[in-house]
Amino acid sequence: LILGAGTTGGMYVLPRIVQAYKGQWPDTEILFHIGTTDQILEKLLQNVLDMGVVGGPIEDRRFSVDRICTDELVLIAAPSHPIGRLGKVTVKDLAGMPFIVPEAGSRTRQLVERTFRDAGFALRITMQLPGTEGVKRAVEAGLGIGMVSCYAVEAECLTGVLRRVPIEGWRLTRPMNLVYRAQKYFSPVGERFREFAKSYGAQ
C-alpha cells in the first residue's frame, strides 16, 4: 500500500491507524508520502498513491472522501507566556498577540486565518515555519502562540511543556478524511485498509 498524508494526518493520525492495522496484518508493506494537502491530491490523481489522509473538506469531484475522525485545532502557549498563564481566553484577548504559523500552503494556517478574519481580527504573524513541529518548538521557546491539531500536542500538554488554552465560546474543528480517486479500483489489501481506517477512526 502506498499512502500519503498532509502534515497533521501524516505525523499524528495515519501512524496510529497503520500501527493498529499492522498489529492484525503485520505482513502488509506500507509506504508513506508526507506533503501538503495539494501535493497529496496531485499524487492521488497521478495514481502514485492509493489513498491519502488530509484535513478539511475536499470538494473536488475527482475524489471520493471517507471521514475518519474529527480534528480540533487548539490554541497553545508556553506555560511562562502571558496567555499560557490564563485559564481561558476570548478571541479579543488574542488580537495583536504574536502568532507563529505554518507555511503559506498549509490548510491549517488557511483555516485559522479565515476563522479569525471572520471574527473581525487579522492574525499578527511574527514567524512562519515549515510544519507543525517547527510551530510547536517556537511556541515552547516562548516566541509566540500558535494553533495546531489537538493530536499534535497530546504528549507536550501531558508533560507540561506546552499549555492548551481554551478560547471561550469558540471551537475550531475540521474533518480528517481518507481520500482517493473517484471510481478507484482497490486491491483486496487496499479495500481492507480502507474499511479498517474508517472503523478505527469511528472508535
JSON list of N, CA, C and O in Angstrom, two decimals, residues 122-158:
[
{"chain": "A", "resi": 122, "resn": "ALA", "atom": "N", "xyz": [-7.38, 40.28, 12.25]},
{"chain": "A", "resi": 122, "resn": "ALA", "atom": "CA", "xyz": [-6.32, 39.71, 11.42]},
{"chain": "A", "resi": 122, "resn": "ALA", "atom": "C", "xyz": [-5.24, 39.17, 12.36]},
{"chain": "A", "resi": 122, "resn": "ALA", "atom": "O", "xyz": [-4.93, 39.80, 13.38]},
{"chain": "A", "resi": 123, "resn": "LEU", "atom": "N", "xyz": [-4.71, 38.01, 12.05]},
{"chain": "A", "resi": 123, "resn": "LEU", "atom": "CA", "xyz": [-3.62, 37.47, 12.88]},
{"chain": "A", "resi": 123, "resn": "LEU", "atom": "C", "xyz": [-2.38, 38.35, 12.75]},
{"chain": "A", "resi": 123, "resn": "LEU", "atom": "O", "xyz": [-2.05, 38.81, 11.66]},
{"chain": "A", "resi": 124, "resn": "ARG", "atom": "N", "xyz": [-1.71, 38.56, 13.88]},
{"chain": "A", "resi": 124, "resn": "ARG", "atom": "CA", "xyz": [-0.41, 39.25, 13.83]},
{"chain": "A", "resi": 124, "resn": "ARG", "atom": "C", "xyz": [0.66, 38.16, 13.74]},
{"chain": "A", "resi": 124, "resn": "ARG", "atom": "O", "xyz": [1.05, 37.57, 14.75]},
{"chain": "A", "resi": 125, "resn": "ILE", "atom": "N", "xyz": [1.07, 37.86, 12.52]},
{"chain": "A", "resi": 125, "resn": "ILE", "atom": "CA", "xyz": [2.02, 36.77, 12.29]},
{"chain": "A", "resi": 125, "resn": "ILE", "atom": "C", "xyz": [3.44, 37.30, 12.45]},
{"chain": "A", "resi": 125, "resn": "ILE", "atom": "O", "xyz": [3.86, 38.22, 11.75]},
{"chain": "A", "resi": 126, "resn": "THR", "atom": "N", "xyz": [4.16, 36.71, 13.40]},
{"chain": "A", "resi": 126, "resn": "THR", "atom": "CA", "xyz": [5.54, 37.15, 13.64]},
{"chain": "A", "resi": 126, "resn": "THR", "atom": "C", "xyz": [6.57, 36.12, 13.19]},
{"chain": "A", "resi": 126, "resn": "THR", "atom": "O", "xyz": [7.74, 36.43, 13.08]},
{"chain": "A", "resi": 127, "resn": "MET", "atom": "N", "xyz": [6.09, 34.89, 12.91]},
{"chain": "A", "resi": 127, "resn": "MET", "atom": "CA", "xyz": [7.02, 33.85, 12.49]},
{"chain": "A", "resi": 127, "resn": "MET", "atom": "C", "xyz": [6.28, 32.81, 11.66]},
{"chain": "A", "resi": 127, "resn": "MET", "atom": "O", "xyz": [5.17, 32.42, 12.01]},
{"chain": "A", "resi": 128, "resn": "GLN", "atom": "N", "xyz": [6.90, 32.39, 10.58]},
{"chain": "A", "resi": 128, "resn": "GLN", "atom": "CA", "xyz": [6.33, 31.36, 9.72]},
{"chain": "A", "resi": 128, "resn": "GLN", "atom": "C", "xyz": [7.35, 30.24, 9.61]},
{"chain": "A", "resi": 128, "resn": "GLN", "atom": "O", "xyz": [8.50, 30.48, 9.26]},
{"chain": "A", "resi": 129, "resn": "LEU", "atom": "N", "xyz": [6.93, 29.01, 9.93]},
{"chain": "A", "resi": 129, "resn": "LEU", "atom": "CA", "xyz": [7.86, 27.88, 9.97]},
{"chain": "A", "resi": 129, "resn": "LEU", "atom": "C", "xyz": [7.29, 26.71, 9.18]},
{"chain": "A", "resi": 129, "resn": "LEU", "atom": "O", "xyz": [6.07, 26.57, 9.07]},
{"chain": "A", "resi": 130, "resn": "PRO", "atom": "N", "xyz": [8.18, 25.85, 8.64]},
{"chain": "A", "resi": 130, "resn": "PRO", "atom": "CA", "xyz": [7.68, 24.69, 7.90]},
{"chain": "A", "resi": 130, "resn": "PRO", "atom": "C", "xyz": [7.11, 23.63, 8.85]},
{"chain": "A", "resi": 130, "resn": "PRO", "atom": "O", "xyz": [7.85, 23.07, 9.66]},
{"chain": "A", "resi": 131, "resn": "GLY", "atom": "N", "xyz": [5.82, 23.42, 8.80]},
{"chain": "A", "resi": 131, "resn": "GLY", "atom": "CA", "xyz": [5.22, 22.30, 9.53]},
{"chain": "A", "resi": 131, "resn": "GLY", "atom": "C", "xyz": [4.89, 22.57, 10.99]},
{"chain": "A", "resi": 131, "resn": "GLY", "atom": "O", "xyz": [5.34, 23.55, 11.60]},
{"chain": "A", "resi": 132, "resn": "THR", "atom": "N", "xyz": [4.10, 21.65, 11.53]},
{"chain": "A", "resi": 132, "resn": "THR", "atom": "CA", "xyz": [3.60, 21.76, 12.90]},
{"chain": "A", "resi": 132, "resn": "THR", "atom": "C", "xyz": [4.72, 21.66, 13.93]},
{"chain": "A", "resi": 132, "resn": "THR", "atom": "O", "xyz": [4.69, 22.35, 14.95]},
{"chain": "A", "resi": 133, "resn": "GLU", "atom": "N", "xyz": [5.70, 20.80, 13.69]},
{"chain": "A", "resi": 133, "resn": "GLU", "atom": "CA", "xyz": [6.78, 20.61, 14.67]},
{"chain": "A", "resi": 133, "resn": "GLU", "atom": "C", "xyz": [7.55, 21.91, 14.89]},
{"chain": "A", "resi": 133, "resn": "GLU", "atom": "O", "xyz": [7.90, 22.25, 16.02]},
{"chain": "A", "resi": 134, "resn": "GLY", "atom": "N", "xyz": [7.81, 22.64, 13.81]},
{"chain": "A", "resi": 134, "resn": "GLY", "atom": "CA", "xyz": [8.51, 23.92, 13.94]},
{"chain": "A", "resi": 134, "resn": "GLY", "atom": "C", "xyz": [7.70, 24.92, 14.75]},
{"chain": "A", "resi": 134, "resn": "GLY", "atom": "O", "xyz": [8.24, 25.64, 15.60]},
{"chain": "A", "resi": 135, "resn": "VAL", "atom": "N", "xyz": [6.38, 24.95, 14.52]},
{"chain": "A", "resi": 135, "resn": "VAL", "atom": "CA", "xyz": [5.49, 25.84, 15.27]},
{"chain": "A", "resi": 135, "resn": "VAL", "atom": "C", "xyz": [5.55, 25.48, 16.75]},
{"chain": "A", "resi": 135, "resn": "VAL", "atom": "O", "xyz": [5.70, 26.36, 17.62]},
{"chain": "A", "resi": 136, "resn": "LYS", "atom": "N", "xyz": [5.46, 24.20, 17.06]},
{"chain": "A", "resi": 136, "resn": "LYS", "atom": "CA", "xyz": [5.47, 23.76, 18.47]},
{"chain": "A", "resi": 136, "resn": "LYS", "atom": "C", "xyz": [6.77, 24.16, 19.17]},
{"chain": "A", "resi": 136, "resn": "LYS", "atom": "O", "xyz": [6.74, 24.65, 20.31]},
{"chain": "A", "resi": 137, "resn": "ARG", "atom": "N", "xyz": [7.90, 23.97, 18.50]},
{"chain": "A", "resi": 137, "resn": "ARG", "atom": "CA", "xyz": [9.20, 24.29, 19.13]},
{"chain": "A", "resi": 137, "resn": "ARG", "atom": "C", "xyz": [9.32, 25.79, 19.42]},
{"chain": "A", "resi": 137, "resn": "ARG", "atom": "O", "xyz": [9.82, 26.21, 20.47]},
{"chain": "A", "resi": 138, "resn": "ALA", "atom": "N", "xyz": [8.86, 26.61, 18.47]},
{"chain": "A", "resi": 138, "resn": "ALA", "atom": "CA", "xyz": [8.94, 28.06, 18.66]},
{"chain": "A", "resi": 138, "resn": "ALA", "atom": "C", "xyz": [8.00, 28.52, 19.79]},
{"chain": "A", "resi": 138, "resn": "ALA", "atom": "O", "xyz": [8.34, 29.40, 20.57]},
{"chain": "A", "resi": 139, "resn": "VAL", "atom": "N", "xyz": [6.82, 27.91, 19.87]},
{"chain": "A", "resi": 139, "resn": "VAL", "atom": "CA", "xyz": [5.89, 28.24, 20.95]},
{"chain": "A", "resi": 139, "resn": "VAL", "atom": "C", "xyz": [6.47, 27.80, 22.29]},
{"chain": "A", "resi": 139, "resn": "VAL", "atom": "O", "xyz": [6.39, 28.53, 23.28]},
{"chain": "A", "resi": 140, "resn": "GLU", "atom": "N", "xyz": [7.07, 26.63, 22.34]},
{"chain": "A", "resi": 140, "resn": "GLU", "atom": "CA", "xyz": [7.74, 26.15, 23.56]},
{"chain": "A", "resi": 140, "resn": "GLU", "atom": "C", "xyz": [8.77, 27.16, 24.04]},
{"chain": "A", "resi": 140, "resn": "GLU", "atom": "O", "xyz": [8.95, 27.37, 25.24]},
{"chain": "A", "resi": 141, "resn": "ALA", "atom": "N", "xyz": [9.48, 27.77, 23.09]},
{"chain": "A", "resi": 141, "resn": "ALA", "atom": "CA", "xyz": [10.53, 28.74, 23.44]},
{"chain": "A", "resi": 141, "resn": "ALA", "atom": "C", "xyz": [9.97, 30.09, 23.87]},
{"chain": "A", "resi": 141, "resn": "ALA", "atom": "O", "xyz": [10.72, 31.01, 24.19]},
{"chain": "A", "resi": 142, "resn": "GLY", "atom": "N", "xyz": [8.64, 30.22, 23.85]},
{"chain": "A", "resi": 142, "resn": "GLY", "atom": "CA", "xyz": [8.01, 31.46, 24.30]},
{"chain": "A", "resi": 142, "resn": "GLY", "atom": "C", "xyz": [8.03, 32.58, 23.28]},
{"chain": "A", "resi": 142, "resn": "GLY", "atom": "O", "xyz": [7.85, 33.75, 23.62]},
{"chain": "A", "resi": 143, "resn": "LEU", "atom": "N", "xyz": [8.24, 32.22, 22.00]},
{"chain": "A", "resi": 143, "resn": "LEU", "atom": "CA", "xyz": [8.37, 33.25, 20.95]},
{"chain": "A", "resi": 143, "resn": "LEU", "atom": "C", "xyz": [7.01, 33.74, 20.45]},
{"chain": "A", "resi": 143, "resn": "LEU", "atom": "O", "xyz": [6.94, 34.69, 19.67]},
{"chain": "A", "resi": 144, "resn": "GLY", "atom": "N", "xyz": [5.94, 33.10, 20.87]},
{"chain": "A", "resi": 144, "resn": "GLY", "atom": "CA", "xyz": [4.61, 33.49, 20.44]},
{"chain": "A", "resi": 144, "resn": "GLY", "atom": "C", "xyz": [3.63, 32.37, 20.77]},
{"chain": "A", "resi": 144, "resn": "GLY", "atom": "O", "xyz": [3.98, 31.42, 21.47]},
{"chain": "A", "resi": 145, "resn": "ILE", "atom": "N", "xyz": [2.41, 32.49, 20.26]},
{"chain": "A", "resi": 145, "resn": "ILE", "atom": "CA", "xyz": [1.40, 31.46, 20.46]},
{"chain": "A", "resi": 145, "resn": "ILE", "atom": "C", "xyz": [1.05, 30.87, 19.10]},
{"chain": "A", "resi": 145, "resn": "ILE", "atom": "O", "xyz": [1.40, 31.43, 18.06]},
{"chain": "A", "resi": 146, "resn": "GLY", "atom": "N", "xyz": [0.36, 29.74, 19.09]},
{"chain": "A", "resi": 146, "resn": "GLY", "atom": "CA", "xyz": [0.02, 29.09, 17.83]},
{"chain": "A", "resi": 146, "resn": "GLY", "atom": "C", "xyz": [-1.26, 28.29, 17.95]},
{"chain": "A", "resi": 146, "resn": "GLY", "atom": "O", "xyz": [-1.78, 28.08, 19.06]},
{"chain": "A", "resi": 147, "resn": "MET", "atom": "N", "xyz": [-1.76, 27.83, 16.81]},
{"chain": "A", "resi": 147, "resn": "MET", "atom": "CA", "xyz": [-2.90, 26.93, 16.79]},
{"chain": "A", "resi": 147, "resn": "MET", "atom": "C", "xyz": [-2.53, 25.71, 15.95]},
{"chain": "A", "resi": 147, "resn": "MET", "atom": "O", "xyz": [-2.13, 25.85, 14.79]},
{"chain": "A", "resi": 148, "resn": "VAL", "atom": "N", "xyz": [-2.66, 24.54, 16.57]},
{"chain": "A", "resi": 148, "resn": "VAL", "atom": "CA", "xyz": [-2.28, 23.29, 15.91]},
{"chain": "A", "resi": 148, "resn": "VAL", "atom": "C", "xyz": [-3.33, 22.22, 16.22]},
{"chain": "A", "resi": 148, "resn": "VAL", "atom": "O", "xyz": [-4.19, 22.40, 17.07]},
{"chain": "A", "resi": 149, "resn": "SER", "atom": "N", "xyz": [-3.21, 21.10, 15.55]},
{"chain": "A", "resi": 149, "resn": "SER", "atom": "CA", "xyz": [-4.10, 19.97, 15.80]},
{"chain": "A", "resi": 149, "resn": "SER", "atom": "C", "xyz": [-3.96, 19.48, 17.24]},
{"chain": "A", "resi": 149, "resn": "SER", "atom": "O", "xyz": [-2.85, 19.39, 17.78]},
{"chain": "A", "resi": 150, "resn": "CYS", "atom": "N", "xyz": [-5.09, 19.14, 17.85]},
{"chain": "A", "resi": 150, "resn": "CYS", "atom": "CA", "xyz": [-5.03, 18.59, 19.22]},
{"chain": "A", "resi": 150, "resn": "CYS", "atom": "C", "xyz": [-4.21, 17.31, 19.27]},
{"chain": "A", "resi": 150, "resn": "CYS", "atom": "O", "xyz": [-3.56, 17.01, 20.27]},
{"chain": "A", "resi": 151, "resn": "TYR", "atom": "N", "xyz": [-4.20, 16.55, 18.15]},
{"chain": "A", "resi": 151, "resn": "TYR", "atom": "CA", "xyz": [-3.43, 15.30, 18.12]},
{"chain": "A", "resi": 151, "resn": "TYR", "atom": "C", "xyz": [-1.92, 15.58, 18.16]},
{"chain": "A", "resi": 151, "resn": "TYR", "atom": "O", "xyz": [-1.14, 14.73, 18.57]},
{"chain": "A", "resi": 152, "resn": "ALA", "atom": "N", "xyz": [-1.52, 16.77, 17.72]},
{"chain": "A", "resi": 152, "resn": "ALA", "atom": "CA", "xyz": [-0.10, 17.11, 17.61]},
{"chain": "A", "resi": 152, "resn": "ALA", "atom": "C", "xyz": [0.55, 17.44, 18.95]},
{"chain": "A", "resi": 152, "resn": "ALA", "atom": "O", "xyz": [1.77, 17.43, 19.07]},
{"chain": "A", "resi": 153, "resn": "VAL", "atom": "N", "xyz": [-0.27, 17.79, 19.95]},
{"chain": "A", "resi": 153, "resn": "VAL", "atom": "CA", "xyz": [0.32, 18.29, 21.21]},
{"chain": "A", "resi": 153, "resn": "VAL", "atom": "C", "xyz": [-0.10, 17.47, 22.44]},
{"chain": "A", "resi": 153, "resn": "VAL", "atom": "O", "xyz": [0.06, 17.93, 23.56]},
{"chain": "A", "resi": 154, "resn": "GLU", "atom": "N", "xyz": [-0.60, 16.27, 22.21]},
{"chain": "A", "resi": 154, "resn": "GLU", "atom": "CA", "xyz": [-1.02, 15.45, 23.35]},
{"chain": "A", "resi": 154, "resn": "GLU", "atom": "C", "xyz": [0.14, 15.22, 24.32]},
{"chain": "A", "resi": 154, "resn": "GLU", "atom": "O", "xyz": [-0.01, 15.41, 25.53]},
{"chain": "A", "resi": 155, "resn": "ALA", "atom": "N", "xyz": [1.29, 14.80, 23.80]},
{"chain": "A", "resi": 155, "resn": "ALA", "atom": "CA", "xyz": [2.43, 14.48, 24.67]},
{"chain": "A", "resi": 155, "resn": "ALA", "atom": "C", "xyz": [2.95, 15.72, 25.39]},
{"chain": "A", "resi": 155, "resn": "ALA", "atom": "O", "xyz": [3.21, 15.70, 26.60]},
{"chain": "A", "resi": 156, "resn": "GLU", "atom": "N", "xyz": [3.09, 16.84, 24.65]},
{"chain": "A", "resi": 156, "resn": "GLU", "atom": "CA", "xyz": [3.63, 18.07, 25.25]},
{"chain": "A", "resi": 156, "resn": "GLU", "atom": "C", "xyz": [2.71, 18.63, 26.34]},
{"chain": "A", "resi": 156, "resn": "GLU", "atom": "O", "xyz": [3.19, 19.17, 27.34]},
{"chain": "A", "resi": 157, "resn": "CYS", "atom": "N", "xyz": [1.40, 18.51, 26.15]},
{"chain": "A", "resi": 157, "resn": "CYS", "atom": "CA", "xyz": [0.46, 19.01, 27.16]},
{"chain": "A", "resi": 157, "resn": "CYS", "atom": "C", "xyz": [0.46, 18.11, 28.40]},
{"chain": "A", "resi": 157, "resn": "CYS", "atom": "O", "xyz": [0.32, 18.59, 29.52]},
{"chain": "A", "resi": 158, "resn": "LEU", "atom": "N", "xyz": [0.66, 16.81, 28.18]},
{"chain": "A", "resi": 158, "resn": "LEU", "atom": "CA", "xyz": [0.73, 15.88, 29.33]},
{"chain": "A", "resi": 158, "resn": "LEU", "atom": "C", "xyz": [1.96, 16.15, 30.18]},
{"chain": "A", "resi": 158, "resn": "LEU", "atom": "O", "xyz": [1.90, 16.10, 31.41]}
]
